Amino acid sequence: MQQHFAENALVAVATTQPLDRLLDYRAPEGGCFQGAFVEVPLGPRKVQGVVWGPGKGDYDRSKIRQILRVLDVPPMRAEMQDFLRRCGAYTLTPLNNMLRLATRAPGLGDPPSMQKVYRAGQGAPERMTDARRRVMEAAAEMGGLSLTLRELAEAAGTSPQVVKGLLPSGAIVEEVSPRDTAYPYLDPQTPGKTLTDAQAAAAAQLQADQKAHRYATTLLRGVTGSGKTEVYLEAVAEALRQNRQALVMLPEIALSAEFLNRVEERFGARPAEWHSGLTMTERRRAWRMVAEGKAQLVVGARSALFLPFQNLGLIVVDEEHDSSYKQEDGVLYNARDMAVLRASLLDAQVVLASATPSLESWTNAQGGKYKLLELESRYGPALLPEMRAIDMRPDKLPANRWISTTLQAAARARIEAGEQVLFFLNRRGFAPVTLCRACGQQVGCNDCDARMVEHRFLNRLVCHQCGESQAIPEACPSCGVEGKLAPVGPGVERLAEEAAELFPNTRIAVLSSDLYGTARELKQQVQEIAEGGADIIIGTQLVAKGHNFPLLTLVGVIDADLGLQGSDLRAAERTFQLMRQVAGRAGRADKPGTALLQTYQPEHPVIRAILAGKEQEFWRAEADERRASGMPPFGRLAGIILSGPESAQLFDIGNTLARNDGVLREIDAQVFGPAPAPIARVRGRHRVRLLVKAPKGVALQNAISHWIAPLRLTGDTRIAVDIDPQSFF
Ligand code: ADP
Ligand code: ZN
């Protein structure tokens, strides 16, 4: 139990306000517990905060004000305070920003309240319209369940007025109910699938660890389709049997419809969800119910790690190598690594699942820091896809054509057999470059150092960096000559055009994140495709992640060389992971699959490792190279990003930092830079970057905070520290 403070006792309160310290207050009438969510006066305003501990008392006592009220939310647990503190120390993030991550729910201060909800009634309206019929159908589809006015109107695609118009006749009934309700019970006793011997052995190990109530991290490695999900659902079942909560994190939560169905199949009901696609109501409910222990399982994106679990026993990080676990703006944290931290503070268990682990996790498992469980073969008759390279050099494709004759022939055979084909190209839009044939200039973003990408479906040029878009101009913005702008290179939209020409009378679906207004639309499209709603799927990396397309038997990788260019430390690793994953999409059910990789460099070591399926060899070679150069995970890196309106000034600051590197040299760290950041200008702001490289095991964060502490930034200049950066150079 947390410490209780008597009325008027001095307490320290943490707020989300941009202050670099805790504030002292007097405990409210009736006292309060440590961790209590409270409302306090701050100047003329009222702000929310958390009672962090005893007050310091180094402030004039007579001026100390009283906490206004304690909010109707379970207090933050001491473990969560500890987690926020340590996560903040690791990422060099001030507490107020950490607290913001942990309180991302609307209406925390609201009283427990009732809301109006709507469901189907017995009546029939006098006059029937299309919109009314849709409302009644949407309500009927919910069975006896109720929706809020907005939810029902949205489901029916009408305005709230239409719903209200159905009340007098009793066709729709209005009731009041508590705003936040517990999630349906997930029954861990529902039997799961019969596991294979290998799966059962892995599941037994995870369950034994779960029963032990001790911290452990396990890397669960297995090819796509080997049953990793089945295995970790058994760990979830054990956590639930132990009355502990479980969290499953997925990289692209928008795509989790299939996963939610599997949870429902396994435990008889759907879990709580946490991701950016939630409505405010859903968000509030999830946060509260997690805090009250009335959500047994949460399926969420990376920010679910900061939910106020009461009794968390298990965190699964699925596709643990995925780069989307790293948050790249605001608080720069890696949810995978922070999951390990949080679990270690809770005596909880972490399961990292992947077919192609990150080099970090692979190394930790090799070194015994993590446990390792491996599933070697696919479940049932599903066979690993056969993988072959298509050497593009002899093929001599005509200009603006990207599908080789070999790939065309293979695709045609599959489509005729009633199977599905995927053309994979990791480039959104129509063409990556828009070039003026008169002056030779490329159309760039006005605010960024990025090229504008033509999106033909939208009929606009879009900056993939800042999201700015403009109508496709008639005249070149550089030279003003009209009618000379031409698309160069392929994007998925352009590939779809080529496919439509090559394969008339086939159904082609493009899966790209920008083509869907909402997560719901995307989910629906994925489902339709899985059920056979397309012959050819054209997709970006969106399709590489965790879906089942049972009819898919051929994957054609349009440009296997794409990831190999550039000098990113992780380029080889990423290419390897992505290609293996995409290939893993083929032949999941009872039809063997084939993956064909179009490449201009079939002899490249990464391409050869992918084709040979020699994963251990690939990782060992990568590891040797990184060890030799002292790069992660064998050394440590931190990025320092300076941003501001003027480039020269940023370089001045950067040079000053680089010259005064005494504290860094004390820990044998080196500074590189300043240099323009990989994207040197974003939204009109310049970005300059320094890179700090240090040996493993030194107090890097501590040294960096001392190093940058003397900086006095003026005006609009900002500094951000990125510990363990994912992408650089
Ligand atoms: P992974 O997570 O490794 O990609 P999944 O757990 O998704 O693998 O399994 C792939 C497919 O095989 C799924 O449709 C799953 O339901 C099925 N499957 C795996 N193991 C079993 C089993 N023991 N019994 C029945 N179906 C299984
Ligand atoms: Zn831009």
CSV table of C-alpha atoms and ligand atoms in Angstrom, one decimal, residues 445 447-448 463 465-466 468, ligand 2:
chain,number,residue,atom,x,y,z
A,445,CYS,CA,8.9,20.3,-50.8
A,447,ASP,CA,9.5,23.3,-46.3
A,448,CYS,CA,11.6,20.1,-46.3
A,463,CYS,CA,5.7,15.4,-49.2
A,465,GLN,CA,8.3,14.0,-44.7
A,466,CYS,CA,5.9,16.6,-43.5
A,468,GLU,CA,2.3,18.9,-47.1
B,2,ZN,ZN,7.7,18.7,-46.7
